[in-house]
mmCIF file of C-alpha atoms and ligand atoms in Angstrom:
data_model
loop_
_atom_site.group_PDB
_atom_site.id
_atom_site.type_symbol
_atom_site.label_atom_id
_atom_site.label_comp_id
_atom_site.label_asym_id
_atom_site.label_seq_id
_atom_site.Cartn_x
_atom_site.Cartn_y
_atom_site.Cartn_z
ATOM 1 C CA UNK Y 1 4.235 30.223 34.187
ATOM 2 C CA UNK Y 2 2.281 31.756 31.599
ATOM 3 C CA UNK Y 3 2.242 29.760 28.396
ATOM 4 C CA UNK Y 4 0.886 30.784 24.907
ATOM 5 C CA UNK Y 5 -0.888 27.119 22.971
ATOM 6 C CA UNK Y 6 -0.479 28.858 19.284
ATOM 7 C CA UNK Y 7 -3.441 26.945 17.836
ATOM 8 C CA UNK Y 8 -6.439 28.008 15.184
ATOM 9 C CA UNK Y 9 -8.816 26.081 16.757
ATOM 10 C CA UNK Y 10 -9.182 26.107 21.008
ATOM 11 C CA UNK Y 11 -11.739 22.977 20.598
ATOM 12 C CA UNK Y 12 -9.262 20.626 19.246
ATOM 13 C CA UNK Y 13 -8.658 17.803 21.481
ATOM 14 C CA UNK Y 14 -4.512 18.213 21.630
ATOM 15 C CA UNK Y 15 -5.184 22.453 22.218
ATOM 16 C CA UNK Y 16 -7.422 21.387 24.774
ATOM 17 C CA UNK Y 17 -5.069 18.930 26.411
ATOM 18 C CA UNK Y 18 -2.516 21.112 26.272
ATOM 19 C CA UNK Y 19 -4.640 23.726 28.606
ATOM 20 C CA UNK Y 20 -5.999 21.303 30.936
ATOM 21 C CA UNK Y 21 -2.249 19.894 32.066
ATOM 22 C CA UNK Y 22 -0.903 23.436 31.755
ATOM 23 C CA UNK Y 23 -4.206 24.504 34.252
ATOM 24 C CA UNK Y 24 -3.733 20.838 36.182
ATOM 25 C CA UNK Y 25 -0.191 22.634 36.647
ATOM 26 C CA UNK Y 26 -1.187 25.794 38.197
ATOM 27 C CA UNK Y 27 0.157 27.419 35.276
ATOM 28 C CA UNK Y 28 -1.661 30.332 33.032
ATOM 29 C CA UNK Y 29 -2.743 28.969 29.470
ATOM 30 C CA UNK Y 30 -4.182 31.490 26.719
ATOM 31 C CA UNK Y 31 -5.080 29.740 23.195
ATOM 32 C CA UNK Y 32 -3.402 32.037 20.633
ATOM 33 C CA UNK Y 33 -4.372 32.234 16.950
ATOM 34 C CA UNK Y 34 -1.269 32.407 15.285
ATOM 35 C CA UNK Y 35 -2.956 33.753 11.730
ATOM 36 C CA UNK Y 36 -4.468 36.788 14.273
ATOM 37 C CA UNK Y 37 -1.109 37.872 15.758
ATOM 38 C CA UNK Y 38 0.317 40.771 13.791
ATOM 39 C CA UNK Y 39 4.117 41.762 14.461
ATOM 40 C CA UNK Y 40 6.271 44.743 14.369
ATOM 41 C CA UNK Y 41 9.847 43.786 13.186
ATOM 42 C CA UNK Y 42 12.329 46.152 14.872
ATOM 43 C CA UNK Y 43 16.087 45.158 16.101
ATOM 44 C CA UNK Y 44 15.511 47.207 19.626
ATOM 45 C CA UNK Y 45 11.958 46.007 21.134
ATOM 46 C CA UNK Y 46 10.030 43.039 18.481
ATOM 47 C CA UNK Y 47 6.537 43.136 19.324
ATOM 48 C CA UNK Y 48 2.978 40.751 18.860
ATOM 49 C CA UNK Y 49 -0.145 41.899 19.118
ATOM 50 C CA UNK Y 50 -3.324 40.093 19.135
ATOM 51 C CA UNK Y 51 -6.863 41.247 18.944
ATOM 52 C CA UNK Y 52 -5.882 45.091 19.276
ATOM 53 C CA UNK Y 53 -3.125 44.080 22.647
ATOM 54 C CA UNK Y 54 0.030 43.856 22.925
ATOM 55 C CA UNK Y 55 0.833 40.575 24.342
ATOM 56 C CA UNK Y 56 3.110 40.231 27.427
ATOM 57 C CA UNK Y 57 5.349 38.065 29.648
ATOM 58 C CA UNK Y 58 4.899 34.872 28.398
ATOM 59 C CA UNK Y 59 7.463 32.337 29.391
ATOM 60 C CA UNK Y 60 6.753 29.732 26.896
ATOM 61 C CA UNK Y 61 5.105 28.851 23.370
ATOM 62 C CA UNK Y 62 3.692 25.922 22.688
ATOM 63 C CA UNK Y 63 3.271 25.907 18.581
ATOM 64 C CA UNK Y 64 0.777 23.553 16.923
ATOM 65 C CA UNK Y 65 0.974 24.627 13.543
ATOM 66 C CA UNK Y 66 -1.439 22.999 11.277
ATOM 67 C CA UNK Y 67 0.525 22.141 7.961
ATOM 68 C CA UNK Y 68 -1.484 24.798 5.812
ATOM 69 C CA UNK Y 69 -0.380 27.800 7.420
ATOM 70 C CA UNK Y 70 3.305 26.804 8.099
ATOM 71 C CA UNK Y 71 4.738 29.611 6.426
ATOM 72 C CA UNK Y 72 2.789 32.414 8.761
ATOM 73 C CA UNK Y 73 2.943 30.250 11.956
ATOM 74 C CA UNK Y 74 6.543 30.049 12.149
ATOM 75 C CA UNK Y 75 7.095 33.385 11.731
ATOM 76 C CA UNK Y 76 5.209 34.322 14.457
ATOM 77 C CA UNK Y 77 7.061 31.421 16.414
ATOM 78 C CA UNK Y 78 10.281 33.404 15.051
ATOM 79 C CA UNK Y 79 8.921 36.461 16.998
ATOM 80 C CA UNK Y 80 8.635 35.220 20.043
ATOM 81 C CA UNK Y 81 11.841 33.639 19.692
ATOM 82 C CA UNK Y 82 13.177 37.269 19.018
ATOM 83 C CA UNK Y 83 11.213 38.309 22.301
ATOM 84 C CA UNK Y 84 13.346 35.668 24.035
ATOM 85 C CA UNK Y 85 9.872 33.423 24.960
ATOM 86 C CA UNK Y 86 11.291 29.962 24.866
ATOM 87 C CA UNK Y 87 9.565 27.967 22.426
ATOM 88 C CA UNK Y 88 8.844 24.094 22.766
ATOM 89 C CA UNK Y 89 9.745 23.340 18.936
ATOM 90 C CA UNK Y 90 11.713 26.062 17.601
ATOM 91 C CA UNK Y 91 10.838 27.687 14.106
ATOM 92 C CA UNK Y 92 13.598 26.490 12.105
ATOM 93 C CA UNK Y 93 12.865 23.071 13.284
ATOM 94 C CA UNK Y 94 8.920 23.353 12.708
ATOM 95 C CA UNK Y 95 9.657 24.843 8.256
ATOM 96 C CA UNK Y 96 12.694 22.140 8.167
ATOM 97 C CA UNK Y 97 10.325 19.011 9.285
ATOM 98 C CA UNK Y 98 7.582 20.307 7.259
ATOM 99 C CA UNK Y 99 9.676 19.648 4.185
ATOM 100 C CA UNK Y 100 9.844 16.068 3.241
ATOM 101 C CA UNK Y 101 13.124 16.234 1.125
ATOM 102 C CA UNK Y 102 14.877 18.481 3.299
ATOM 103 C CA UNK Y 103 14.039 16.297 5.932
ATOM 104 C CA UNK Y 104 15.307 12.995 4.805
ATOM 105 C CA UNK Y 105 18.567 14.815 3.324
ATOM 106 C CA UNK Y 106 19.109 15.996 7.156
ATOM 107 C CA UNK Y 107 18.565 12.150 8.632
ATOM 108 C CA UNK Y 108 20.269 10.655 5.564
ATOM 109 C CA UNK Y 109 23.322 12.664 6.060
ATOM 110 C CA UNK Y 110 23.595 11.328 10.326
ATOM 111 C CA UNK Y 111 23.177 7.705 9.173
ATOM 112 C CA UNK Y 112 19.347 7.101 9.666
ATOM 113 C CA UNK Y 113 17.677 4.291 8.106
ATOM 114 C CA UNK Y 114 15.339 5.488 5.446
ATOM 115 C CA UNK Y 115 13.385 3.705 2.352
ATOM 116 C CA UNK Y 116 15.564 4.442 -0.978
ATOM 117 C CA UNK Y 117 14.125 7.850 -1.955
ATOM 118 C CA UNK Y 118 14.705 9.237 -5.130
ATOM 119 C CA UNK Y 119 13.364 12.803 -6.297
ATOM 120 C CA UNK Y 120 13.630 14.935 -9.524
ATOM 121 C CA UNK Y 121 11.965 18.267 -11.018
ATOM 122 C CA UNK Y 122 12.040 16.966 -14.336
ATOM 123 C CA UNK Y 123 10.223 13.882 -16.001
ATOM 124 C CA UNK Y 124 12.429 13.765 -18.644
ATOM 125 C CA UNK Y 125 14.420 10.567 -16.934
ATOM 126 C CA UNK Y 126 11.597 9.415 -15.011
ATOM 127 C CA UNK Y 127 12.158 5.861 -16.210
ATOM 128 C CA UNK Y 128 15.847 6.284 -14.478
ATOM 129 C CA UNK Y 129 14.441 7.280 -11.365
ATOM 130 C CA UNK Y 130 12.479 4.352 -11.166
ATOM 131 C CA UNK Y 131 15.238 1.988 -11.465
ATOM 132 C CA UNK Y 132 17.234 4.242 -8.860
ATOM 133 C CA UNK Y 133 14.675 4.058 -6.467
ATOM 134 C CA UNK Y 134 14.474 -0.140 -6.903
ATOM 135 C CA UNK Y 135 11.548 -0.491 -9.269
ATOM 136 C CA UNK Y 136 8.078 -1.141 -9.104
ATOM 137 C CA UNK Y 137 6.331 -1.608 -6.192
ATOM 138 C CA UNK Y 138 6.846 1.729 -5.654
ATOM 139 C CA UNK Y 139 5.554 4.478 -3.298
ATOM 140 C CA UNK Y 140 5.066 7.966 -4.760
ATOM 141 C CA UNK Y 141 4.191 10.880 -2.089
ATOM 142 C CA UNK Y 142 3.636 14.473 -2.823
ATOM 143 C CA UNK Y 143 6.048 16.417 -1.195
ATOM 144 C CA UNK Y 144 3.826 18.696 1.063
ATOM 145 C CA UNK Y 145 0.914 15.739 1.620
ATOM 146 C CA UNK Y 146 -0.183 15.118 4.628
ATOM 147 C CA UNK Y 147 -2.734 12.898 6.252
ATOM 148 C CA UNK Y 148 -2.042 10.127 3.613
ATOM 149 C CA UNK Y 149 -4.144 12.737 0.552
ATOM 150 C CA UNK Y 150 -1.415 12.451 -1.698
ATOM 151 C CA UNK Y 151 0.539 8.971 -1.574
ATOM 152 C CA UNK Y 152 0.018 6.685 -4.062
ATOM 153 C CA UNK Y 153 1.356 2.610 -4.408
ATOM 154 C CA UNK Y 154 1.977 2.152 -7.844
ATOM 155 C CA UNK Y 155 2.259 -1.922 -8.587
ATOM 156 C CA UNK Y 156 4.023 -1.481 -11.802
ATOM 157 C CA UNK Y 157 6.604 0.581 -13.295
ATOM 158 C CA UNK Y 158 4.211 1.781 -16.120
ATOM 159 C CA UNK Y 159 1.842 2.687 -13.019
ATOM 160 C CA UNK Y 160 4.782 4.703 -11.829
ATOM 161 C CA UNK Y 161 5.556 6.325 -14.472
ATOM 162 C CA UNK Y 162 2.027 7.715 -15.337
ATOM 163 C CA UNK Y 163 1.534 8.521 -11.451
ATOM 164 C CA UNK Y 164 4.804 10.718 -11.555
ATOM 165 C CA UNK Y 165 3.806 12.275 -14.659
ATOM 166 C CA UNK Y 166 0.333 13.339 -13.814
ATOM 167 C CA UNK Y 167 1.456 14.891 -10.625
ATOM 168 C CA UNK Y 168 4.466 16.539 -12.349
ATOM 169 C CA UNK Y 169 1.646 17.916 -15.142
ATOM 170 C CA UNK Y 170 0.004 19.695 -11.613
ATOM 171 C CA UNK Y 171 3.494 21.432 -10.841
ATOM 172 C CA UNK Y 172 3.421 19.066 -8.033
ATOM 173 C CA UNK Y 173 6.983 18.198 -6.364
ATOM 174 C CA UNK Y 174 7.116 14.424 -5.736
ATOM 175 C CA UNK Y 175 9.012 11.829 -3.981
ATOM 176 C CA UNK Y 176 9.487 8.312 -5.561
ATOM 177 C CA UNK Y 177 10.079 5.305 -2.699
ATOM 178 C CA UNK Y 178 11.166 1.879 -1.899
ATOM 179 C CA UNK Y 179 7.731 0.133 -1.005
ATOM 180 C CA UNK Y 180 8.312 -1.471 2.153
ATOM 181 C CA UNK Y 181 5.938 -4.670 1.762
ATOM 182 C CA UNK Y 182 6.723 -5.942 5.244
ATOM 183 C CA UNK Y 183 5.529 -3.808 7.218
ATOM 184 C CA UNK Y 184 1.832 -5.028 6.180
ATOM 185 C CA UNK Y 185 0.000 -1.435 6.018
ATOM 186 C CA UNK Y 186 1.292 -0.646 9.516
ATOM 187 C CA UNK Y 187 3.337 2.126 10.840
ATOM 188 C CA UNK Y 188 5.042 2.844 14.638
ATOM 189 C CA UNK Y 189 4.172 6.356 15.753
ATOM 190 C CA UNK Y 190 6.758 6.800 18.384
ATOM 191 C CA UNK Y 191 5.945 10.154 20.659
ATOM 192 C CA UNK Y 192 8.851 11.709 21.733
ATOM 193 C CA UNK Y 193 9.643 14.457 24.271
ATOM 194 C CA UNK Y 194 13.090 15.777 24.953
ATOM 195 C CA UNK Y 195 15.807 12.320 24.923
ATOM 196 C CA UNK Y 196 12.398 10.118 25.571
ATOM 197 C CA UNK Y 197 10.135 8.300 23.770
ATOM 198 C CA UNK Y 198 7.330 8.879 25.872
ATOM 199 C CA UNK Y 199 4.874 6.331 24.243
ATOM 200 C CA UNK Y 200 4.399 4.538 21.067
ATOM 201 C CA UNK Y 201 1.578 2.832 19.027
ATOM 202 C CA UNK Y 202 1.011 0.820 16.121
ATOM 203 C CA UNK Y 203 -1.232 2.374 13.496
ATOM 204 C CA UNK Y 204 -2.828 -0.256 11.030
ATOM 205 C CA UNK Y 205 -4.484 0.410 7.331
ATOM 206 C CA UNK Y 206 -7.725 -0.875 7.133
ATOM 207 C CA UNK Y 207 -8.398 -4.577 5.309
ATOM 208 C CA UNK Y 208 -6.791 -3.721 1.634
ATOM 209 C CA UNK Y 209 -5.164 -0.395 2.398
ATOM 210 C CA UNK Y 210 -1.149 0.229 2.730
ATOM 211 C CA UNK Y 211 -1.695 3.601 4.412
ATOM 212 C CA UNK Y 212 -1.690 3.385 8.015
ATOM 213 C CA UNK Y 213 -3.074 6.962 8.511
ATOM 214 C CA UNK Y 214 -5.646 7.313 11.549
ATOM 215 C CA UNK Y 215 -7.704 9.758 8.935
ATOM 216 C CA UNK Y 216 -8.019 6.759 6.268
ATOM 217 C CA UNK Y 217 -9.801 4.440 8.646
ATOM 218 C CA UNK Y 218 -6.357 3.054 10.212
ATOM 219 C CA UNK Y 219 -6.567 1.597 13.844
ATOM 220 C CA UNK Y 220 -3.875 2.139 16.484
ATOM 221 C CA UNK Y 221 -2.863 -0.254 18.993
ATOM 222 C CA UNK Y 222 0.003 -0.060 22.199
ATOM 223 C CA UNK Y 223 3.383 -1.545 20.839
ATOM 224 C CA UNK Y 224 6.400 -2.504 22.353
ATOM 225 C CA UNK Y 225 9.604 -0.700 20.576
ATOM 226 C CA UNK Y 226 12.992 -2.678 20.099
ATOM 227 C CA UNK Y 227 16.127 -0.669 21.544
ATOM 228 C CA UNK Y 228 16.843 0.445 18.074
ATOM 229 C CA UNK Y 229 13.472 1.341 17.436
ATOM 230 C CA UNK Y 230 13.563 3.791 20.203
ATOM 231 C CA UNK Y 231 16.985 4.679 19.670
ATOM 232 C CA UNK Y 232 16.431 5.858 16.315
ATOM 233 C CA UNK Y 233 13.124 7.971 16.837
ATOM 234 C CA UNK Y 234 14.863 10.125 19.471
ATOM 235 C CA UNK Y 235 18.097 10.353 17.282
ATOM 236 C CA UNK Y 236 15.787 11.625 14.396
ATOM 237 C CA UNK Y 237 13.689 13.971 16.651
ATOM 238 C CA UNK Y 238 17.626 15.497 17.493
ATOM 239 C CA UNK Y 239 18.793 15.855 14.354
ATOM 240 C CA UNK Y 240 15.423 17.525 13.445
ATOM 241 C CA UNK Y 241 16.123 19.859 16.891
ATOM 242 C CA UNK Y 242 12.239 19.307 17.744
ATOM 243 C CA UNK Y 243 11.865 18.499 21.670
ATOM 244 C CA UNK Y 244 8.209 17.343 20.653
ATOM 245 C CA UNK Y 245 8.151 14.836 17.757
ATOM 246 C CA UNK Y 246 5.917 12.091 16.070
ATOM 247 C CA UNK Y 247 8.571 10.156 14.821
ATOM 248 C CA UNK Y 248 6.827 7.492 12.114
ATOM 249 C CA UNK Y 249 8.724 4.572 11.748
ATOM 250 C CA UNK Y 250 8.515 1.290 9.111
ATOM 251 C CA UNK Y 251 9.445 -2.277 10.274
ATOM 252 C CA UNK Y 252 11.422 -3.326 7.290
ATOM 253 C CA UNK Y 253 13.633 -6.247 7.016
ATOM 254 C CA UNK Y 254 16.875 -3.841 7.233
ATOM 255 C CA UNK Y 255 15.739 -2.716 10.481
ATOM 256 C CA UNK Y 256 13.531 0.345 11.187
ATOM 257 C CA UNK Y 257 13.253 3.286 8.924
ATOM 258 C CA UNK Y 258 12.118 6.714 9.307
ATOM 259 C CA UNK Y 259 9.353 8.038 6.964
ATOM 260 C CA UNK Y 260 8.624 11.391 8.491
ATOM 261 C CA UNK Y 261 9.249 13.355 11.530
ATOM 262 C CA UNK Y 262 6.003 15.227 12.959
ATOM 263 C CA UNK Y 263 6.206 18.595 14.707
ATOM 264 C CA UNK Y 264 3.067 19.001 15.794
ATOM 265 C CA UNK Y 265 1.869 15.357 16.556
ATOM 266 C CA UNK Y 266 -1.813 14.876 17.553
ATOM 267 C CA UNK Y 267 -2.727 13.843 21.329
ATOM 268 C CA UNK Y 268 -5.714 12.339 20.447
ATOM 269 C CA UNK Y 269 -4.593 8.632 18.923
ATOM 270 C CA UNK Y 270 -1.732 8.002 21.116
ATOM 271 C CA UNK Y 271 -3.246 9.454 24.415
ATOM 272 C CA UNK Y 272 -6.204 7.107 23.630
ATOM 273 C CA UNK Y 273 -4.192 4.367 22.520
ATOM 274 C CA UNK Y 274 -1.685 3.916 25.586
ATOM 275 C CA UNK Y 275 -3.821 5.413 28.348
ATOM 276 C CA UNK Y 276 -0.728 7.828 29.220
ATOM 277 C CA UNK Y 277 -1.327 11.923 29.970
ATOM 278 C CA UNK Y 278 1.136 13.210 27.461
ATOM 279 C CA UNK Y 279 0.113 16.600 27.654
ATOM 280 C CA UNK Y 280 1.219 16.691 31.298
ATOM 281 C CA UNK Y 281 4.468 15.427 30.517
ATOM 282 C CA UNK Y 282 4.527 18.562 27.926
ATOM 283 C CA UNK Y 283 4.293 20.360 30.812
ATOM 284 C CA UNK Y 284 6.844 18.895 32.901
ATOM 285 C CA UNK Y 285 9.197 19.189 29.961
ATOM 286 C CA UNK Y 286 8.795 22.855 29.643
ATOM 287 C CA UNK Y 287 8.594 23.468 33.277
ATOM 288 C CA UNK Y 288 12.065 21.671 33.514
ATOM 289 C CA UNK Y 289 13.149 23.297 30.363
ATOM 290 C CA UNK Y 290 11.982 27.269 29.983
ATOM 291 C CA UNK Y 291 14.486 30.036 30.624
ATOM 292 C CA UNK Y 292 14.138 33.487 29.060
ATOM 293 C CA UNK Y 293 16.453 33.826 25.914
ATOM 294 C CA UNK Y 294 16.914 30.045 26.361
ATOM 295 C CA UNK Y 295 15.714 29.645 22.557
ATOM 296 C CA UNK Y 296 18.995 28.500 20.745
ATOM 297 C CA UNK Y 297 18.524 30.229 17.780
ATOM 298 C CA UNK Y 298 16.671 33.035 18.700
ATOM 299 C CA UNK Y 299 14.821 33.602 15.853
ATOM 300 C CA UNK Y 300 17.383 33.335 13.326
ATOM 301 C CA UNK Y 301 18.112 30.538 10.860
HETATM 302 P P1 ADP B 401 1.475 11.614 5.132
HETATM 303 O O1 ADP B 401 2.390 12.734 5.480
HETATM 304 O O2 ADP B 401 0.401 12.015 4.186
HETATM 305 O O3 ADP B 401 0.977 10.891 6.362
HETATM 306 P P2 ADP B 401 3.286 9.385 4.777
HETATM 307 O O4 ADP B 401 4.596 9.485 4.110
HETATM 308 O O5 ADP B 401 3.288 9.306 6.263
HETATM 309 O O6 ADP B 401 2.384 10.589 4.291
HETATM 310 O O7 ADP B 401 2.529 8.119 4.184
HETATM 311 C C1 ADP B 401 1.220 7.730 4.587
HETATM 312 C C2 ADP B 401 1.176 6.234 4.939
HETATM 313 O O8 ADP B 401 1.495 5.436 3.799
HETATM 314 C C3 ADP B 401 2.191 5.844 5.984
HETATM 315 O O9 ADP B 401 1.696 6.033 7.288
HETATM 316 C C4 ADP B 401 2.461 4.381 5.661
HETATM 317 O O10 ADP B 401 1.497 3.524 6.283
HETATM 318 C C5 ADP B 401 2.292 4.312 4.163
HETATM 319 N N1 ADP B 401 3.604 4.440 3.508
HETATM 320 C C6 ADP B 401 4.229 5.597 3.179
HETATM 321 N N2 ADP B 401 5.429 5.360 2.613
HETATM 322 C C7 ADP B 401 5.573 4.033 2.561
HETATM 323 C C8 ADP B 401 6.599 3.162 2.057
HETATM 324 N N3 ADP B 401 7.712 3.654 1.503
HETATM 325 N N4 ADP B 401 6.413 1.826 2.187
HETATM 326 C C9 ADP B 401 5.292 1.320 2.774
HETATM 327 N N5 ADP B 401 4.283 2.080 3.235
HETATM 328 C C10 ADP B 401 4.412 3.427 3.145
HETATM 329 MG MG1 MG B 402 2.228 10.212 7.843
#
């Protein structure tokens, strides 16, 4: 096959992961930059081009779309999709997980366990949203954060109330959460590919910190998932429709609960973590999986 890694950056360690199984394979593997791929929208014959060429005959994308450039990268995702190249994640799926609200409206409507999450535009009941959401301790996350920048634990409600304000004074949208105390500044990244949870770790805040996040010192370790554990990150990887998904769960005392859905989870951590190739099993998957015009929505959506 010959497989397209849409990536900025060909050094990264998942990009080059990705290569080496596709290589290990005997498959072809080009490193595309998806902000260097300029398209011409037509209904008869959609093209991409890429460093003055058209590009050709791929079978399959594999999209790693950095958060910042969501909005480009999926449209160029959408193109290929129009070609009929099968793509790993599909575009809708990549915008809808990028968007936390939209997200947890999706998994809160199939019965997924989630913190209480309230949201509003305005401040002007901000005191009501607190109490909706449970009170003080209480988590407040900017809607488009990522790598833990932007998620603050406010202790008291007046500490809410001045968090939500401040970021509503930036035009900021904001999400206002049940703290989940138990789970001790730890989170389960569960990797999954296609019906499978392929591996899983346990990512833990350093001494003092509630944010589990690798980038803020965290330190992952191999866990072992409970049946509903695993059941649920592959039930919110479906309802997402991604076939590759960091599902990040919360051990709470009513069970586990999803706190975001990843489209383009890293290799690094978990690969290092649980000793497992997951790149190769990327592979396998789209091996198995890629048909021409196999995309389901082909581009639209
Ligand atoms: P980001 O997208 O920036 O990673 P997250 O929503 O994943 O934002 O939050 C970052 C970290 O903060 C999580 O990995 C988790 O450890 C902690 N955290 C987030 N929400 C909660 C919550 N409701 N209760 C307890 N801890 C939380
Ligand atoms: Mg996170």
């Amino acid at each position: 096959m010959k497989l397209a890694v849409l990536s900025r950056n060909p050094d990264l360690y998942s990009t080059r992961r990705l290569v080496e199984a596709a290589e290990d394979a005997n498959h072809q593997a080009l490193v595309i930059d998806p902000l260097r791929c300029y398209m011409t929208i037509a209904s008869q014959r959609p093209t991409i081009h890429y460093k003055g060429e058209e590009l050709h005959d791929f079978d399959a994308v594999i999209p790693r779309i950095g958060a910042s450039i969501t909005f480009y990268g999926t449209a160029v995702v959408r193109q290929f999709e129009m070609m009929g190249v099968y793509s790993i994640n599909e575009s809708v799926a990549i915008s809808r997980s990028r968007d936390k609200l939209r997200s947890l409206q999706l998994l809160a409507r199939r019965g997924i366990g989630l913190p209480v999450t309230g949201f509003a535009h305005s401040t002007q009941y901000t005191g009501d949203l607190i109490q909706l959401a449970g009170g003080a301790p209480l988590v407040i996350k900017l809607l488009e954060g990522t790598q833990g920048i932007g998620v603050v634990l406010a202790e008291t409600n007046q500490a809410a109330e001045s968090v939500i304000e401040a970021f509503r004074g930036l035009k900021e949208n904001i999400l206002v959460q049940e703290y989940i105390k138990e789970a001790g500044g730890a989170d389960i990244r569960c990797f999954v590919i296609g019906d499978k949870v392929v591996a899983a770790m346990k990512r833990q805040g350093r001494d003092g910190e509630f944010r589990s996040n690798l980038h803020r010192g965290g330190s992952a370790s191999v866990v072992k998932l409970t049946p509903e554990e695993r059941s649920t990150a592959v039930r919110a990887a479906r309802i997402m429709g991604l076939n590759v998904a960091g599902v990040d769960l919360l051990r709470s005392n009513h069970g586990p609960v999803v706190m975001e859905v990843n489209s383009s989870p890293g290799l690094e951590g978990i690969e290092t973590a649980t000793g497992k190739n997951i790149a190769q099993q990327i592979i396998a998957f789209i091996q198995k999986q890629a048909r021409p015009g196999k995309t389901k929505t082909r581009g639209r959506g």
